[in-house]
XYZ file of C-alpha atoms in Angstrom:
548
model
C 1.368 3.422 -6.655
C 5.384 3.194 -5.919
C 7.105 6.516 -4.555
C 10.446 7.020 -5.525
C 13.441 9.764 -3.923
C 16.626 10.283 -5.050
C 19.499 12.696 -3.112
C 22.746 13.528 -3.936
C 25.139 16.419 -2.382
C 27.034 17.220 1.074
C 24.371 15.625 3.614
C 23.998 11.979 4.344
C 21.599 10.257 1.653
C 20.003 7.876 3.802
C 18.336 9.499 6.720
C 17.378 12.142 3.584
C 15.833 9.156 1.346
C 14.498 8.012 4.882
C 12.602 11.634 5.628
C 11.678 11.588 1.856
C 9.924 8.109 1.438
C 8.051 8.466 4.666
C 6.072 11.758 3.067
C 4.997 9.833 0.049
C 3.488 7.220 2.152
C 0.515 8.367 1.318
C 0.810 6.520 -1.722
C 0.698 3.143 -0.735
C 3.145 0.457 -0.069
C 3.962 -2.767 0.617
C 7.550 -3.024 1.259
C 10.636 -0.490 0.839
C 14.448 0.315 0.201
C 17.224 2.283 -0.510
C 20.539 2.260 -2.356
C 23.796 4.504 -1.480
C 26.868 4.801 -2.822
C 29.700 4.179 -0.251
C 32.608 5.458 -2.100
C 33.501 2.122 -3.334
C 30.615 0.321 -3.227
C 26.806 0.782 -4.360
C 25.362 -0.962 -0.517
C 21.319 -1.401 -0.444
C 18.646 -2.308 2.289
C 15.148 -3.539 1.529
C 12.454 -4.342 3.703
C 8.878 -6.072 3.358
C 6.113 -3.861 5.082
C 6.058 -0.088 6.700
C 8.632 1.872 6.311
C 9.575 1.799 10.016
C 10.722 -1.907 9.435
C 13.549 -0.367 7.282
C 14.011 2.531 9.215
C 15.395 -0.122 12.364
C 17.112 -2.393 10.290
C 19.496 0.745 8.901
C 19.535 2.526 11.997
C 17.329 5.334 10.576
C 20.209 5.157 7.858
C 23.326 5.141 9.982
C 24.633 1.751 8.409
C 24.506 2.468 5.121
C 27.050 5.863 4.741
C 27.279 8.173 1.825
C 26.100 11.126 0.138
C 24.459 9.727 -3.175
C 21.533 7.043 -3.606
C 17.967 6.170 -4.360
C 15.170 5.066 -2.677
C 11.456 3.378 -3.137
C 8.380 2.458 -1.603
C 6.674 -0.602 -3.492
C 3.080 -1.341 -3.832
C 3.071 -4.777 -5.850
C 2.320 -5.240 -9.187
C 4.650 -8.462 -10.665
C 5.543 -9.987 -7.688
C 4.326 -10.622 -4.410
C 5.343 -8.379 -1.601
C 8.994 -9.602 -0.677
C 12.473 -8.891 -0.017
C 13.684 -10.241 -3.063
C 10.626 -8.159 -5.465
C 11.658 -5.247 -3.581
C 13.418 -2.191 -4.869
C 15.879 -0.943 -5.463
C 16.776 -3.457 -8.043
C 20.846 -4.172 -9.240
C 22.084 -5.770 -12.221
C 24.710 -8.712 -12.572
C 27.928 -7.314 -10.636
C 25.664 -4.641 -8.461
C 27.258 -1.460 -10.415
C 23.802 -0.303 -11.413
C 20.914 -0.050 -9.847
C 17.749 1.505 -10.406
C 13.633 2.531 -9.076
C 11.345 1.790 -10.880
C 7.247 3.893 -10.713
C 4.796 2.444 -13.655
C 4.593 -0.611 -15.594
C 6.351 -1.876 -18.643
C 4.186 -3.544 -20.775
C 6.610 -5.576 -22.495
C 8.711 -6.945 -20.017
C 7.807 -10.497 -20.828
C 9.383 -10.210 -24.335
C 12.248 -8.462 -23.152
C 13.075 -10.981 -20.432
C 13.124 -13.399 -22.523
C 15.591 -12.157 -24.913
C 17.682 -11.338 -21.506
C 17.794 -14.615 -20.229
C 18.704 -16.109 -23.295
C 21.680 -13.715 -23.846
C 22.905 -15.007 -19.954
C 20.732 -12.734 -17.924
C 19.973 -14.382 -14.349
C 16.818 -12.984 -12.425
C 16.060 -13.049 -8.826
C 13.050 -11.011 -8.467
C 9.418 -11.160 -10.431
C 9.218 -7.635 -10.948
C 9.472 -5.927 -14.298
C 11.777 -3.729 -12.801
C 14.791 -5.988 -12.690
C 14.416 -6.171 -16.346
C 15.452 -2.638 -16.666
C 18.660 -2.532 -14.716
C 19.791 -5.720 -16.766
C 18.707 -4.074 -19.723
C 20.939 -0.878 -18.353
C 23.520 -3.580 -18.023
C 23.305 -4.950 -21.870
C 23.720 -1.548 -23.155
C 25.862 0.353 -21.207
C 29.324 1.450 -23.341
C 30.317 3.833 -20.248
C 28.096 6.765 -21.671
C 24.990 6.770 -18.369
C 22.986 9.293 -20.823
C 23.060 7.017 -24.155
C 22.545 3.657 -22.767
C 19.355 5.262 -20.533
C 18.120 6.728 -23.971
C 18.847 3.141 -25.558
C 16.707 1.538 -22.563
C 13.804 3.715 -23.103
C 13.394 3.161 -26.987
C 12.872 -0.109 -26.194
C 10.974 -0.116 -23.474
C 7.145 0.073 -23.913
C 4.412 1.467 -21.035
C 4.594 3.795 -18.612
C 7.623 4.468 -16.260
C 9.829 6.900 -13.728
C 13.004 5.644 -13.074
C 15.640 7.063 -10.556
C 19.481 4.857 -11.441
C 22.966 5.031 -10.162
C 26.062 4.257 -11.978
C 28.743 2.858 -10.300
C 31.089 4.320 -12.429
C 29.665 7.974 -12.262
C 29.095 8.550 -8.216
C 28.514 12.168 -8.745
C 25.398 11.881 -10.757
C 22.095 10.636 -9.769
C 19.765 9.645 -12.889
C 16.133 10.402 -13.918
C 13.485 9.588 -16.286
C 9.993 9.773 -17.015
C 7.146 8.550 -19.314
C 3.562 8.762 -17.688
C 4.575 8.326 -14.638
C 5.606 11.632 -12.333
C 8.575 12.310 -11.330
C 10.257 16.188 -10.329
C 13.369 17.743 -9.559
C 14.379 19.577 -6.277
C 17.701 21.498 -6.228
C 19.125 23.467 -2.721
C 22.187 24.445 -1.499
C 22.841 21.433 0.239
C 22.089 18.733 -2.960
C 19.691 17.960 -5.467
C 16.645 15.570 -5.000
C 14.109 13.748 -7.109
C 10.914 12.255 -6.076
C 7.887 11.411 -6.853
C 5.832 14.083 -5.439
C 6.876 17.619 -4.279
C 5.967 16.578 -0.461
C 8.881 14.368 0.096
C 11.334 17.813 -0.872
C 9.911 20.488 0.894
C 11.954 19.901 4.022
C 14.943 20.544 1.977
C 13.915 22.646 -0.939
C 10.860 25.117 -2.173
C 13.001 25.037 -5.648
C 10.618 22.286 -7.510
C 10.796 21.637 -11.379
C 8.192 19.316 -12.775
C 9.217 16.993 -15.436
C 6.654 17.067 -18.017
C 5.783 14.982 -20.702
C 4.604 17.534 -22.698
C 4.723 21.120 -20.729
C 3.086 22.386 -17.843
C 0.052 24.057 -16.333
C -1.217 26.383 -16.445
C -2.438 25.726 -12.778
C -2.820 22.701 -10.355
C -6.390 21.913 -10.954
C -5.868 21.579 -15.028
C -2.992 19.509 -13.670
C -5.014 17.700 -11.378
C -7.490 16.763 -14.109
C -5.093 15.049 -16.573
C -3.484 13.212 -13.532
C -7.063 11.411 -13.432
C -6.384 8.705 -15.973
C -3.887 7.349 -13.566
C -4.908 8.174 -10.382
C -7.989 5.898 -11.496
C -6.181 3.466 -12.749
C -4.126 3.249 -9.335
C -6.821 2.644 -7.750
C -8.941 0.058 -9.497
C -5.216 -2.125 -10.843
C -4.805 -2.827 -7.018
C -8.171 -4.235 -6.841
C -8.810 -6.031 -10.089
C -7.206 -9.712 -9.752
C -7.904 -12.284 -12.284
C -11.283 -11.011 -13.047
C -12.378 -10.248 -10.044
C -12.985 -7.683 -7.054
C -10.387 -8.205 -4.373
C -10.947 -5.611 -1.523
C -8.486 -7.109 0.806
C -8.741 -4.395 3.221
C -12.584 -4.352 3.299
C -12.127 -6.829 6.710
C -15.008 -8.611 6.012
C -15.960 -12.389 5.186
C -18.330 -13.302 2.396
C -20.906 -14.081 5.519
C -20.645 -10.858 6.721
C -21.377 -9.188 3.150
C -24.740 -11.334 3.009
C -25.409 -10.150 6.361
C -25.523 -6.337 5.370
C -28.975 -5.131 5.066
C -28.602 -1.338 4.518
C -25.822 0.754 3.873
C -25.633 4.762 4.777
C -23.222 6.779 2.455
C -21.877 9.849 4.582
C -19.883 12.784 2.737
C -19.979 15.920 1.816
C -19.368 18.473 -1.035
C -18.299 16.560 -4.533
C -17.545 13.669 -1.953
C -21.302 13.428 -1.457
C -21.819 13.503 -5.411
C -19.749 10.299 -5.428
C -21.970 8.838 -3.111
C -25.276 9.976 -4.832
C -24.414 8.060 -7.981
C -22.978 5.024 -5.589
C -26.801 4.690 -4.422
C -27.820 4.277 -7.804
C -25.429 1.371 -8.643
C -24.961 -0.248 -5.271
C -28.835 -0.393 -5.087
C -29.026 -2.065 -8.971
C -26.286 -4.269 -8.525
C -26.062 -5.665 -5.104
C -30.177 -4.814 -3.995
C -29.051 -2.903 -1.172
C -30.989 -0.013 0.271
C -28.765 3.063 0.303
C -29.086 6.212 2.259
C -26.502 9.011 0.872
C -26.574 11.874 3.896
C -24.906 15.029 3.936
C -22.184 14.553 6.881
C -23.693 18.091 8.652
C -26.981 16.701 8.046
C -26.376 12.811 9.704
C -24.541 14.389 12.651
C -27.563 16.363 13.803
C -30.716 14.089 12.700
C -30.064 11.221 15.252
C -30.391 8.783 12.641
C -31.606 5.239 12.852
C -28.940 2.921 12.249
C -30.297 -0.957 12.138
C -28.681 -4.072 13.523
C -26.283 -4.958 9.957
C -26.186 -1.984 8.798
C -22.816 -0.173 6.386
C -21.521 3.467 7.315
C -19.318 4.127 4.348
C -17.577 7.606 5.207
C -16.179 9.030 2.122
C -13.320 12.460 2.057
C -10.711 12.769 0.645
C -8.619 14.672 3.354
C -10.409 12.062 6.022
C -10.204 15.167 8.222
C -13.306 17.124 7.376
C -15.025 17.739 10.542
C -18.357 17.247 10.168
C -17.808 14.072 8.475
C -15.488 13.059 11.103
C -18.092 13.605 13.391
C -20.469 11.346 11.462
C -18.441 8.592 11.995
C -18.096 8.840 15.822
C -21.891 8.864 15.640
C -22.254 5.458 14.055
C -19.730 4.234 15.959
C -21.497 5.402 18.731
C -24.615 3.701 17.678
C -22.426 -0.115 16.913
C -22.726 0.083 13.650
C -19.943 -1.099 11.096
C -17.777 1.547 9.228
C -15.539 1.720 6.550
C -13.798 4.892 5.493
C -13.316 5.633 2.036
C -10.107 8.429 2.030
C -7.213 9.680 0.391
C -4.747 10.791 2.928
C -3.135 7.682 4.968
C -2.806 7.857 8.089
C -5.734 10.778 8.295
C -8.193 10.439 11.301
C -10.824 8.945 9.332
C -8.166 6.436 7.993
C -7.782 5.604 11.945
C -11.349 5.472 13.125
C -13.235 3.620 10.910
C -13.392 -0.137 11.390
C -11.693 -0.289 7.900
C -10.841 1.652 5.000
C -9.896 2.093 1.316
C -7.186 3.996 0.177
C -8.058 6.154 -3.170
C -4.517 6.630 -4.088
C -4.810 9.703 -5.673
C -1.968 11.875 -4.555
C -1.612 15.153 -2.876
C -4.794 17.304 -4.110
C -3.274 20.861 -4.243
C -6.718 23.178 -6.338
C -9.458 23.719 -3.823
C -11.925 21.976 -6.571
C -11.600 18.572 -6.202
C -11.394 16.536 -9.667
C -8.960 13.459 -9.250
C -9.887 12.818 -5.465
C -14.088 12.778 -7.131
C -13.112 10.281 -9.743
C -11.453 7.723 -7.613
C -13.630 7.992 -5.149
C -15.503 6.709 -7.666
C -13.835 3.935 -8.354
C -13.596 2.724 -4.867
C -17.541 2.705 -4.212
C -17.966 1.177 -7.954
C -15.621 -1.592 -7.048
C -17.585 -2.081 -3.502
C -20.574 -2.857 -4.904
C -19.497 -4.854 -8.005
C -18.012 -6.773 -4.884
C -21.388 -6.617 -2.440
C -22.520 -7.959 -5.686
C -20.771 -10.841 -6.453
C -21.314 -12.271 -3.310
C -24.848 -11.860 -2.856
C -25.717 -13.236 -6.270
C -27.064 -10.416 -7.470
C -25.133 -9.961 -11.053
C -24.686 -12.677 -13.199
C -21.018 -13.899 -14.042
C -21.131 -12.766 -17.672
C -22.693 -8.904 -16.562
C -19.629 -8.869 -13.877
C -16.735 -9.986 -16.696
C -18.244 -6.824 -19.014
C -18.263 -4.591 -15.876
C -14.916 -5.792 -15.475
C -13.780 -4.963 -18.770
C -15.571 -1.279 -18.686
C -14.018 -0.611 -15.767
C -10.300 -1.674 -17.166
C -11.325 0.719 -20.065
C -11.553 3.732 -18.634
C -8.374 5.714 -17.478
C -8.258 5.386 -21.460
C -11.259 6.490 -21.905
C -10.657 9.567 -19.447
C -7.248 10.019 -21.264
C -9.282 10.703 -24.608
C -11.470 13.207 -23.138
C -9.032 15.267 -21.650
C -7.437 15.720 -25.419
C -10.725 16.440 -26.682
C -11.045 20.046 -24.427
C -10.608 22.606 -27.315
C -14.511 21.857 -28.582
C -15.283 21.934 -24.995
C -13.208 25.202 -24.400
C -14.782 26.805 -27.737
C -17.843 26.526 -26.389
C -17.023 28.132 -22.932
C -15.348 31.009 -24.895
C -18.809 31.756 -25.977
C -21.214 31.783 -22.502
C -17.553 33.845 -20.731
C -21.033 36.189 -19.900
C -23.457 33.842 -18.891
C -25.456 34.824 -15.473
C -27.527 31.489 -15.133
C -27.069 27.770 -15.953
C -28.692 25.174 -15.008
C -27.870 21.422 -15.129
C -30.714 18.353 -15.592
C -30.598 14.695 -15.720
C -32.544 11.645 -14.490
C -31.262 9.138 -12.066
C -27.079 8.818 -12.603
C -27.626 11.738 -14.939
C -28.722 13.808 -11.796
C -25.769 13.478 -10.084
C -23.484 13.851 -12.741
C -25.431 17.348 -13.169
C -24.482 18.031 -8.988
C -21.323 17.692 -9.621
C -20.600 19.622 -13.053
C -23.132 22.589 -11.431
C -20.876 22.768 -8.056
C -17.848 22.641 -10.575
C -19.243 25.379 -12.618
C -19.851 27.658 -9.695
C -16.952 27.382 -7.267
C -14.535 27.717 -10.223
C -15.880 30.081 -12.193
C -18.683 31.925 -9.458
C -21.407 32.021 -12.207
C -25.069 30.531 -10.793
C -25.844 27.365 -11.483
C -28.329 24.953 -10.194
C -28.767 20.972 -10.831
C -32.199 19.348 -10.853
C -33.610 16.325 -11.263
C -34.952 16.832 -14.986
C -38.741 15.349 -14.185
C -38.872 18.053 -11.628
C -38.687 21.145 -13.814
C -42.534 21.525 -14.210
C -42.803 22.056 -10.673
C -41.921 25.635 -10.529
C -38.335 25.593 -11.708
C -38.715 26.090 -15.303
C -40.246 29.565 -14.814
C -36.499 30.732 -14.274
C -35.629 30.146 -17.856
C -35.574 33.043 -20.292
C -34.337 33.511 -23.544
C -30.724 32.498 -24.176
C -30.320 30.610 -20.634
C -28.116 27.994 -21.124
C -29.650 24.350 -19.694
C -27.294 21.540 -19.931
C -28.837 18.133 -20.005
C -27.052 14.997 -19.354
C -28.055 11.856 -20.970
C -25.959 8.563 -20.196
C -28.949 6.182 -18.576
C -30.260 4.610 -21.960
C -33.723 4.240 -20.291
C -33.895 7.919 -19.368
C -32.941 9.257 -22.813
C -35.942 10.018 -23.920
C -37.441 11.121 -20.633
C -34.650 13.800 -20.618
C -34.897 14.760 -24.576
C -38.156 15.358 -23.272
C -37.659 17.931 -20.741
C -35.002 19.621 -22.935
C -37.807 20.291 -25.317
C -39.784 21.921 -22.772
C -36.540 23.852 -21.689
C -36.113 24.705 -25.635
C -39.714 26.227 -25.672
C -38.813 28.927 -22.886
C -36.075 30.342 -24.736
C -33.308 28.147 -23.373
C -30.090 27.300 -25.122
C -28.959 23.389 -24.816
C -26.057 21.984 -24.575
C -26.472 17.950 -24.493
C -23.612 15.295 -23.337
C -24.166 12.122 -23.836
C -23.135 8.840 -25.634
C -21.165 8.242 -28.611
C -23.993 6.832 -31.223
C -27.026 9.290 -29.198
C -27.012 11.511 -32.461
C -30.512 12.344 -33.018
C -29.660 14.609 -29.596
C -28.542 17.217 -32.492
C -32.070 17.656 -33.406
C -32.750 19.075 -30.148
C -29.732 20.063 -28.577
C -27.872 23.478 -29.848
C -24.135 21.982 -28.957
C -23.201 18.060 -27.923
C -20.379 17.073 -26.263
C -19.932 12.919 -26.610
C -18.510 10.497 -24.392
C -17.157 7.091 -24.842
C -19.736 3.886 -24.808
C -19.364 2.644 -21.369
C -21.239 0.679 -18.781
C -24.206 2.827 -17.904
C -23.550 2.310 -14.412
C -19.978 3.801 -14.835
C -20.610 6.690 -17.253
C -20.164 9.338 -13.973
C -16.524 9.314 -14.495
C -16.705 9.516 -17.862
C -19.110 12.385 -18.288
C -17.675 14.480 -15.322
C -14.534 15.318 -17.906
C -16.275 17.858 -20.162
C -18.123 19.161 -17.313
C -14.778 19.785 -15.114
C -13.223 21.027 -18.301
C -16.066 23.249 -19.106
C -15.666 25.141 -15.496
């Protein structure tokens, strides 16, 4: 998940790209540079590792002089980590160069037609393919060979480029991939994300692809597709899970013999449905606590036991506080966060990065769904190496897993039936959520999104557990939502919506693509996408976020 800044104006670039890079750290990185224009020459510094590394070698930006350039932080897709696969990136005679956030998809083919018209490479990256391919078109017009580039270009992509030959402009471009504008009185910036600006400027314009928001959650919510996909690509290597920062051997995996699950809020929904698969896949006992809860209970904490603590701030304090408890106790923890550098990030034994990016609406959505991710991906991992999955169940969870920031994408155009039907309960008092094991906590989390957004009631329930005094709260016209992705719980549920039905209630069913016999129960259906059953959370979570 590459950052990218860009400054030009009256102040010295570097020390600015410097300041800028080192907010967007939170993105993840493996190595780093930056490009500025001299006055006669484009000079450029790159660096493999933390940004301090670079920081020395330019003197916090004192050796390379001038008032225009570009900068980028690198987390590796083609290409190792190295100097060379570094950006910035420069084409034949070093009068372009250019930063590079995304992937292009057809690099390969486009290469190849480079190289055979002359073009030398020196890096792996897809990225060098672009300022050659800036090279091959350029006529002295910056604007038309850019718009020649992208036309040919296929994937996803935010690009920051200097022209030699134009040292008073700074270039940008965007497909997919985010990218916004800062202007102030002392010179205009670009960057990935608004943090690495606001030292200089509160004057932000976002570059969309198709229009705004209306505010930051909706915003938030169709950044999900690839804020999920940044974190699972990182972690997905030739077929398999590759959680280099886990710290732990294969031995030590088989060693594990419980694992607690320590959150709270949506974080702690993540973790409910985590019980569910870590316990089917990898035969694990789970324990999901809520962190206020664990701090206070003086839990018991066996020899080989997991403390995953999962926030996305990795400051919330009672979570915090859960995790000085088990480390207390000598157990092993790994933190499960957003924010680098955050305290949790620090404590813990280890932790995973979510990569989600700056989470501005109080609601969580995109920090939910890759939290997610990151506990999906630890126990198709616990897994593997325990022997509990066979190979051909892991290459389909695999390939589900691939599939969904597509999936997610195809929901999130889908929201006028699901905003049609929130038009119509605007009034509603009461609503309450059921489902059966995954199902349950999907409900959790779609009944906390329904109430802190929109303050109407709601309440989730495990749908066997209705009979016992909760369905005597349903009246006529109540709406019940049932949730029905666990194909052995289908009919268990359908069951309980009947029951629901008899009281009055109005239903609302979301489930599968291919479930349509739901219609002759349900009084509206919202479908998702045929997934693995294991992974249908962050599929079914869209309409519910959407209908809060």
């Amino acid at each position: 998940m590459c950052g990218i800044v860009g400054y030009i104006g009256t102040c010295q670039a570097a020390p600015v790209l410097l300041d800028g890079l080192s907010k967007l750290e939170y993105r993840g990185y493996d190595s780093a540079g930056i490009a500025v224009y001299d006055g006669n020459k484009i000079q450029m510094q790159k660096a493999m590792g933390r940004l301090k590394v670079l920081e020395e070698m330019t003197q916090n930006g004192a050796t390379l002089p001038g008032t225009v350039g570009i900068g980028h932080t690198r987390w590796a897709t083609h290409g190792a980590p190295s100097d060379l696969n570094a950006h910035p990136h420069f084409n034949k005679d070093h009068s372009i160069v250019v930063v590079h956030n995304g992937i292009i998809e057809n690099y390969l083919k486009l290469k190849k037609k480079l190289m055979s018209k002359g073009y030398e490479f020196l890096s792996e990256t897809d990225t060098e393919v672009i300022a050659h391919m800036l090279d091959y078109y350029y006529n002295g017009d910056p604007l038309a060979t850019i718009t020649k580039v992208m036309h040919r270009m296929e994937g996803s992509y935010a690009l920051g480029i200097l022209f030699r030959d134009h040292p008073d402009e700074v270039y940008a471009v965007r497909k997919d991939s985010p990218l916004i504008v800062g202007t102030s009185k002392s010179g205009n910036l670009i960057a990935s994300d608004v943090p690495a600006v606001l030292k200089y400027t509160r004057d932000v314009y976002f570059l969309e692809n198709e229009g705004g928001y209306e505010h930051f959650m909706l915003k938030e919510m169709h950044e999900q597709p690839k804020a999920v996909k940044d974190t699972l690509t990182p972690r997905i290597k030739n077929g398999d899970v590759v959680i280099e920062e886990l710290g732990m051997t294969d031995e030590e995996i088989r060693t594990i013999s419980k694992i607690f699950i320590v959150a709270c809020g949506s974080a702690y929904h993540t973790g409910v449905t985590a019980k569910y698969v870590f316990e089917k896949l990898a035969r694990i006992p789970v324990e999901v606590d809520l962190a206020s809860e664990f701090r206070y209970r003086d839990p018991i904490l066996p020899e080989n036991t997991l403390v995953v603590i999962v926030s996305q701030s990795g400051e919330t304090a009672d979570t915090l506080a859960a995790l000085r408890l088990a480390k207390e106790k000598g157990v092993r923890t790994l933190g499960i966060v957003n924010v680098v550098g955050s305290s949790i990030a620090r404590e813990a034994d280890n932790v995973m990065y979510t990569w989600a990016g700056p989470e501005i609406a109080v609601a969580t959505t995109k920090a939910y769904s890759t939290q997610l991710i990151a506990q999906y991906l630890l126990a198709m991992k616990f897994a593997k190496v325990r022997g509990t999955v066979s190979q051909n169940d892991f290459d389909a969870m695999i390939q589900s897993l691939e599939r969904l920031p597509e999936q997610i994408s195809l929901l999130l155009s889908h929201k006028e039936n699901v905003q049609r039907f929130a038009n119509r309960y605007l009034a509603a008092e009461h609503v309450f959520f059921i489902g059966r094991g995954i199902d349950y906590a999907i409900s959790m989390e779609g009944s906390l999104k329904l109430k802190e957004i929109s303050y109407i009631h709601s309440e989730a329930y495990a749908a066997g557990e209705l009979k016992h005094g909760t369905i005597s709260l349903i009246e006529d016209g109540t709406l019940v939502i049932g949730v029905l992705t666990q194909p052995k719980l289908y009919e268990k549920t359908i069951s309980n919506m009947v029951e629901c039905k008899s009281r009055g209630a109005y239903l609302m069913g979301l489930t599968t693509f291919g479930n349509y016999n739901i219609e002759d129960t349900a009084d509206f259906t919202v479908y998702i996408p045929k997934t693995d059953p294991h992974f249908a959370t962050s599929l079914a979570v869209i309409p519910l976020q959407l209908l809060g």
